Short mmCIF file of C-alpha atoms and ligand atoms in Angstrom, two decimals:
data_model
loop_
_atom_site.label_atom_id
_atom_site.label_comp_id
_atom_site.label_asym_id
_atom_site.label_seq_id
_atom_site.Cartn_x
_atom_site.Cartn_y
_atom_site.Cartn_z
CA MET A 1 0.00 0.00 0.00
CA ARG A 2 1.75 3.05 -1.32
CA VAL A 3 0.91 6.73 -1.15
CA ASP A 4 2.08 10.02 -2.69
CA LEU A 5 2.08 12.91 -0.24
CA HIS A 6 2.90 15.75 -2.64
CA VAL A 7 0.59 16.35 -5.61
CA HIS A 8 -0.36 19.62 -7.34
CA THR A 9 -3.51 20.30 -9.33
CA ALA A 10 -4.58 22.96 -11.81
CA PHE A 11 -5.67 25.08 -8.85
CA SER A 12 -2.01 26.01 -8.42
CA ASP A 13 0.45 25.28 -11.20
CA GLY A 14 -0.38 21.69 -12.11
CA THR A 15 -2.15 20.51 -15.24
CA LEU A 16 -4.53 17.90 -13.77
CA THR A 17 -7.88 18.83 -12.28
CA PRO A 18 -8.31 17.48 -8.74
CA GLU A 19 -10.66 14.84 -10.18
CA GLN A 20 -8.08 13.77 -12.76
CA ALA A 21 -5.41 13.64 -10.05
CA VAL A 22 -7.58 11.28 -8.00
CA ASP A 23 -8.46 9.12 -11.02
CA THR A 24 -4.78 8.91 -11.97
CA ALA A 25 -3.70 8.00 -8.45
CA TYR A 26 -6.33 5.29 -8.26
CA SER A 27 -5.31 3.84 -11.61
CA LEU A 28 -1.69 3.82 -10.41
CA LYS A 29 -2.90 1.70 -7.47
CA LEU A 30 -1.93 4.30 -4.90
CA ARG A 31 -3.81 4.05 -1.62
CA ALA A 32 -3.82 7.82 -0.92
CA ILE A 33 -2.58 11.15 -2.22
CA ALA A 34 -2.18 14.49 -0.51
CA ILE A 35 -3.33 17.50 -2.49
CA THR A 36 -0.67 20.14 -1.78
CA ASP A 37 -1.29 23.11 -4.05
CA HIS A 38 0.75 26.30 -3.61
CA ASP A 39 -1.00 28.80 -1.34
CA THR A 40 -4.51 27.54 -2.10
CA VAL A 41 -6.98 24.99 -0.72
CA GLU A 42 -9.42 25.18 -3.65
CA GLY A 43 -8.48 21.77 -5.04
CA ILE A 44 -9.19 19.91 -1.82
CA LYS A 45 -12.98 19.62 -1.88
CA PRO A 46 -13.26 18.45 -5.50
CA ALA A 47 -10.58 15.84 -4.79
CA LEU A 48 -12.28 14.65 -1.57
CA ASP A 49 -15.59 14.38 -3.43
CA ARG A 50 -14.03 12.38 -6.24
CA ALA A 51 -12.29 10.06 -3.79
CA LYS A 52 -15.71 9.05 -2.40
CA GLU A 53 -16.31 7.24 -5.70
CA TYR A 54 -13.51 4.81 -4.94
CA SER A 55 -13.38 2.30 -2.16
CA SER A 56 -10.33 2.38 0.08
CA PHE A 57 -8.79 5.44 -1.46
CA GLU A 58 -8.02 8.55 0.54
CA VAL A 59 -7.31 12.19 -0.17
CA ILE A 60 -5.32 14.01 2.48
CA PRO A 61 -6.15 17.71 2.64
CA GLY A 62 -2.88 19.60 2.34
CA ILE A 63 -1.17 22.71 1.10
CA GLU A 64 2.31 23.92 0.19
CA ILE A 65 3.00 27.44 1.39
CA ASN A 66 5.66 29.33 -0.51
CA ALA A 67 7.77 31.27 1.94
CA PHE A 68 10.97 33.27 1.72
CA TYR A 69 13.87 33.46 4.14
CA LEU A 70 17.51 34.58 3.90
CA ASN A 71 17.21 35.09 0.13
CA GLU A 72 15.81 31.63 -0.44
CA GLU A 73 12.47 30.24 -1.39
CA ILE A 74 11.39 27.79 1.31
CA HIS A 75 8.29 25.63 0.94
CA ILE A 76 6.29 24.41 3.90
CA LEU A 77 3.82 21.57 3.46
CA GLY A 78 0.80 21.36 5.73
CA TYR A 79 -1.11 18.11 6.19
CA TYR A 80 -4.62 17.57 7.49
CA ILE A 81 -5.24 21.30 7.61
CA ASP A 82 -8.74 22.41 8.50
CA TRP A 83 -9.19 23.72 4.97
CA GLU A 84 -12.46 25.49 5.75
CA ASN A 85 -10.87 27.42 8.63
CA ASP A 86 -11.53 31.20 8.33
CA PHE A 87 -8.09 32.24 9.52
CA LEU A 88 -6.42 30.00 6.93
CA ARG A 89 -8.68 31.26 4.17
CA SER A 90 -8.12 34.93 4.96
CA THR A 91 -4.34 34.42 5.17
CA LEU A 92 -4.35 32.63 1.81
CA LYS A 93 -6.52 35.35 0.32
CA SER A 94 -3.93 37.99 1.17
CA LEU A 95 -1.20 35.77 -0.32
CA GLN A 96 -3.26 35.48 -3.51
CA GLU A 97 -3.74 39.25 -3.66
CA GLU A 98 0.00 39.68 -3.32
CA ARG A 99 0.53 37.23 -6.22
CA VAL A 100 -1.81 39.27 -8.42
CA GLU A 101 -0.03 42.53 -7.55
CA ARG A 102 3.29 40.95 -8.40
CA ILE A 103 2.08 39.72 -11.80
CA LYS A 104 0.72 43.20 -12.58
CA LYS A 105 4.16 44.65 -11.83
CA ILE A 106 5.78 42.06 -14.14
CA VAL A 107 3.30 43.01 -16.90
CA LYS A 108 4.22 46.68 -16.45
CA LYS A 109 7.94 45.85 -16.76
CA LEU A 110 7.33 43.80 -19.91
CA ASN A 111 5.14 46.56 -21.41
CA ASP A 112 7.85 49.12 -20.65
CA MET A 113 10.23 46.92 -22.67
CA GLY A 114 7.83 47.10 -25.62
CA ILE A 115 6.36 43.63 -25.14
CA GLU A 116 2.62 43.62 -25.68
CA ILE A 117 1.07 41.43 -23.06
CA SER A 118 -1.82 42.07 -20.71
CA PHE A 119 -2.72 40.84 -17.26
CA GLU A 120 -5.77 39.18 -18.85
CA ASP A 121 -3.52 37.19 -21.24
CA ILE A 122 -1.77 35.75 -18.19
CA LEU A 123 -4.94 35.10 -16.21
CA ALA A 124 -6.23 33.13 -19.19
CA LYS A 125 -3.29 30.77 -18.68
CA ALA A 126 -4.02 30.38 -14.97
CA SER A 127 -7.10 28.22 -14.94
CA GLY A 128 -7.02 28.00 -11.17
CA SER A 129 -6.57 30.56 -8.47
CA SER A 130 -2.78 30.76 -7.92
CA VAL A 131 -1.40 32.95 -10.71
CA GLY A 132 2.38 32.91 -10.98
CA ARG A 133 5.40 33.31 -13.22
CA PRO A 134 4.83 30.01 -15.09
CA HIS A 135 1.58 31.52 -16.39
CA VAL A 136 3.42 34.65 -17.57
CA ALA A 137 5.89 32.37 -19.34
CA ALA A 138 3.05 30.40 -20.97
CA ALA A 139 1.44 33.63 -22.20
CA LEU A 140 4.78 34.80 -23.63
CA VAL A 141 5.12 31.49 -25.50
CA GLU A 142 1.58 31.77 -26.86
CA LYS A 143 2.28 35.27 -28.12
CA LYS A 144 5.43 33.91 -29.79
CA ILE A 145 7.59 36.38 -27.89
CA VAL A 146 9.70 33.46 -26.75
CA SER A 147 9.87 29.89 -28.01
CA SER A 148 9.73 28.08 -24.69
CA ILE A 149 8.90 28.44 -21.01
CA LYS A 150 12.61 28.10 -20.23
CA GLU A 151 13.45 30.94 -22.61
CA ALA A 152 10.83 33.15 -20.94
CA PHE A 153 12.54 32.62 -17.59
CA ASP A 154 16.07 32.91 -19.04
CA LEU A 155 15.36 36.17 -20.86
CA TYR A 156 12.81 37.93 -18.64
CA LEU A 157 11.44 36.28 -15.54
CA ASP A 158 14.26 34.76 -13.53
CA LYS A 159 15.90 36.57 -10.66
CA GLY A 160 18.30 39.16 -12.10
CA LYS A 161 16.42 39.33 -15.44
CA PRO A 162 14.68 42.54 -16.58
CA ALA A 163 11.08 41.62 -15.73
CA PHE A 164 11.81 39.99 -12.39
CA VAL A 165 9.78 41.22 -9.44
CA PRO A 166 10.50 39.72 -6.02
CA ARG A 167 7.60 38.40 -3.99
CA GLU A 168 7.06 39.88 -0.60
CA LYS A 169 6.67 36.45 0.80
CA ILE A 170 5.96 35.36 4.30
CA THR A 171 8.72 33.67 6.27
CA PRO A 172 8.65 29.90 6.67
CA HIS A 173 8.33 30.43 10.42
CA TYR A 174 5.13 32.39 9.88
CA ALA A 175 3.92 29.65 7.51
CA VAL A 176 4.46 27.13 10.34
CA ASP A 177 2.36 29.34 12.64
CA VAL A 178 -0.41 29.65 10.04
CA LEU A 179 -0.52 25.89 9.52
CA LYS A 180 -0.56 25.13 13.23
CA LYS A 181 -3.33 27.66 13.83
CA SER A 182 -5.26 25.94 11.05
CA GLY A 183 -5.01 22.53 12.66
CA GLY A 184 -2.38 21.33 10.21
CA ILE A 185 0.89 19.44 10.59
CA PRO A 186 3.78 21.53 9.20
CA VAL A 187 6.41 19.63 7.22
CA LEU A 188 9.51 21.03 5.58
CA ALA A 189 9.28 20.40 1.82
CA HIS A 190 12.29 19.17 -0.20
CA PRO A 191 14.99 20.35 2.25
CA GLY A 192 17.67 19.16 -0.19
CA LYS A 193 16.87 22.16 -2.38
CA ILE A 194 17.78 24.62 0.38
CA LYS A 195 21.23 26.13 -0.08
CA ASP A 196 21.73 27.36 3.48
CA GLN A 197 21.17 24.22 5.53
CA SER A 198 21.15 26.20 8.78
CA ILE A 199 17.57 27.07 7.79
CA VAL A 200 16.60 23.40 8.24
CA LYS A 201 17.79 23.45 11.86
CA SER A 202 16.14 26.80 12.48
CA LEU A 203 12.79 25.39 11.35
CA ILE A 204 13.21 22.23 13.39
CA ASP A 205 13.86 24.40 16.46
CA TYR A 206 10.81 26.46 15.55
CA GLY A 207 8.52 23.45 15.64
CA ILE A 208 8.27 21.85 12.25
CA GLN A 209 6.84 18.36 12.77
CA GLY A 210 8.03 16.50 9.74
CA ILE A 211 10.54 16.49 6.94
CA GLU A 212 10.01 15.52 3.31
CA VAL A 213 12.72 12.92 2.94
CA TYR A 214 11.65 11.40 -0.38
CA HIS A 215 11.36 13.87 -3.25
CA LYS A 216 12.17 13.77 -6.94
CA ASP A 217 15.05 16.22 -6.45
CA HIS A 218 16.66 14.25 -3.60
CA ASP A 219 19.45 11.82 -4.35
CA GLU A 220 20.14 8.75 -2.21
CA GLU A 221 22.68 10.64 -0.11
CA MET A 222 20.13 13.34 0.74
CA VAL A 223 17.52 10.72 1.59
CA GLN A 224 19.89 9.09 4.08
CA HIS A 225 20.95 12.47 5.50
CA TYR A 226 17.38 13.68 6.16
CA LYS A 227 16.33 10.30 7.50
CA LYS A 228 19.06 10.67 10.12
CA ILE A 229 17.96 14.21 10.94
CA ALA A 230 14.35 13.05 11.27
CA SER A 231 15.28 10.31 13.69
CA LYS A 232 17.60 12.61 15.68
CA TYR A 233 14.86 15.19 16.25
CA GLY A 234 11.89 12.84 16.34
CA LEU A 235 10.29 14.18 13.15
CA LEU A 236 7.84 12.47 10.85
CA LEU A 237 9.10 11.29 7.50
CA THR A 238 7.09 12.17 4.42
CA GLY A 239 7.63 11.89 0.71
CA GLY A 240 6.02 12.53 -2.61
CA SER A 241 6.52 13.07 -6.29
CA ASP A 242 5.74 16.82 -6.39
CA CYS A 243 3.81 15.88 -9.54
CA HIS A 244 2.54 18.88 -11.51
CA GLY A 245 0.76 16.76 -14.13
CA LYS A 246 3.36 16.99 -16.88
CA PRO A 247 5.44 14.88 -16.78
CA LEU A 248 3.11 12.48 -15.05
CA ILE A 249 5.42 11.42 -12.25
CA MET A 250 2.72 10.73 -9.69
CA GLY A 251 3.66 7.73 -7.56
CA SER A 252 7.34 7.97 -8.55
CA GLN A 253 8.38 8.56 -4.92
CA PRO A 254 6.06 6.09 -3.24
CA VAL A 255 6.06 5.98 0.54
CA PRO A 256 4.25 3.48 2.76
CA TYR A 257 0.72 4.04 4.03
CA GLU A 258 2.21 3.94 7.52
CA TYR A 259 3.28 7.58 6.99
CA VAL A 260 -0.39 8.50 6.65
CA THR A 261 -1.20 6.60 9.83
CA GLN A 262 1.47 8.59 11.66
CA LEU A 263 0.13 11.89 10.31
CA LYS A 264 -3.35 10.86 11.44
CA GLN A 265 -2.09 10.06 14.93
CA ILE A 266 -0.56 13.52 15.26
CA LYS A 267 -3.73 15.11 13.91
CA LYS A 268 -5.74 13.21 16.52
CA GLN A 269 -3.50 14.54 19.30
CA LEU A 270 -3.93 18.08 17.92
CA CYS A 271 -7.70 17.68 18.03
CA ILE A 272 -7.61 16.51 21.66
CA GLN A 273 -5.45 19.43 22.78
ZN1 ZN B 1 7.93 23.02 -3.41
ZN1 ZN B 2 5.25 21.13 -4.64
#
C-alpha cells in the first residue's frame, strides 16, 4: 500500500484537475494522495468528493505554502489542515492578492520593454486561483515572444532578469504558525533544495513536525541524510513526487501508508489538545 504525499492540481500550477489527479492516483494503485497546491486549498474539496467514488482510497487535505527566508524560497507543506478554517482562508486570500499585484508589476515591466502582453492574457493561462510566473511564461510562449517556457525565464522572468519582481513572501516560520493555527501538521518540503542548511535546523527548532525525505530532487545521499535528521529530532518522514501533471510522475516517490497513519495520529492529538 503506497501513497504520494505531494501532488499539485490545476488550482495552483499543475495541469490535472483534482478529479483527474484522484483518477490517476487510483489507476496507479496508490492508496492515498495528498493535495498540496501552492497557497490555495481550492483543489481539496473536489478531490475529496471524487475520492468518495472509490473504495479504500483517501485524499489528504494539504497545502504547500511558498515562503521566503535569507534570500531563499522555502516551501512548507501542511497536512490535514482544516481547509475550511476562516483564519487560513483569509491568510491565503492575502497571499493570492499579493501574487496578483506581483504579476501586474511584471506586466508593467514587460510593457515598458515594448512587449505587448496584458494581465488578462496571463490570467487566461491560470485556470485556477494561484497565478504565478509560469503563467506569464506560458502567455509569452503563446504570443510567440519566446519559443519556450525556459526561454521566458532565461530572458525575462528569472531573478536578475529585466522583468523579475520579487515576492514579498511570508517567512517559513510564519507559515508554520499559520498551519498550526489551522489545525495542520507543518512539514519542511524538499529540504535538499535549500542552499543554506542552517535554515533546516532553524525550522526544526521552531517546531516543524516532519521532513520531506523522499522527493524527486533528492538523491540517495540526501535521503539518508534527512532520514538521520528526522530520527535525531523525532520528526515524521514524508515523501512525494511533487507531480505537476506533466510529466506524469505521480507515484514515482512512493512511501508506505504507515506515513499517513502517523500523520493521522498527530492530527488526533492536535484535536484533543
Ligand atoms: Zn515546493
Ligand atoms: Zn510542490
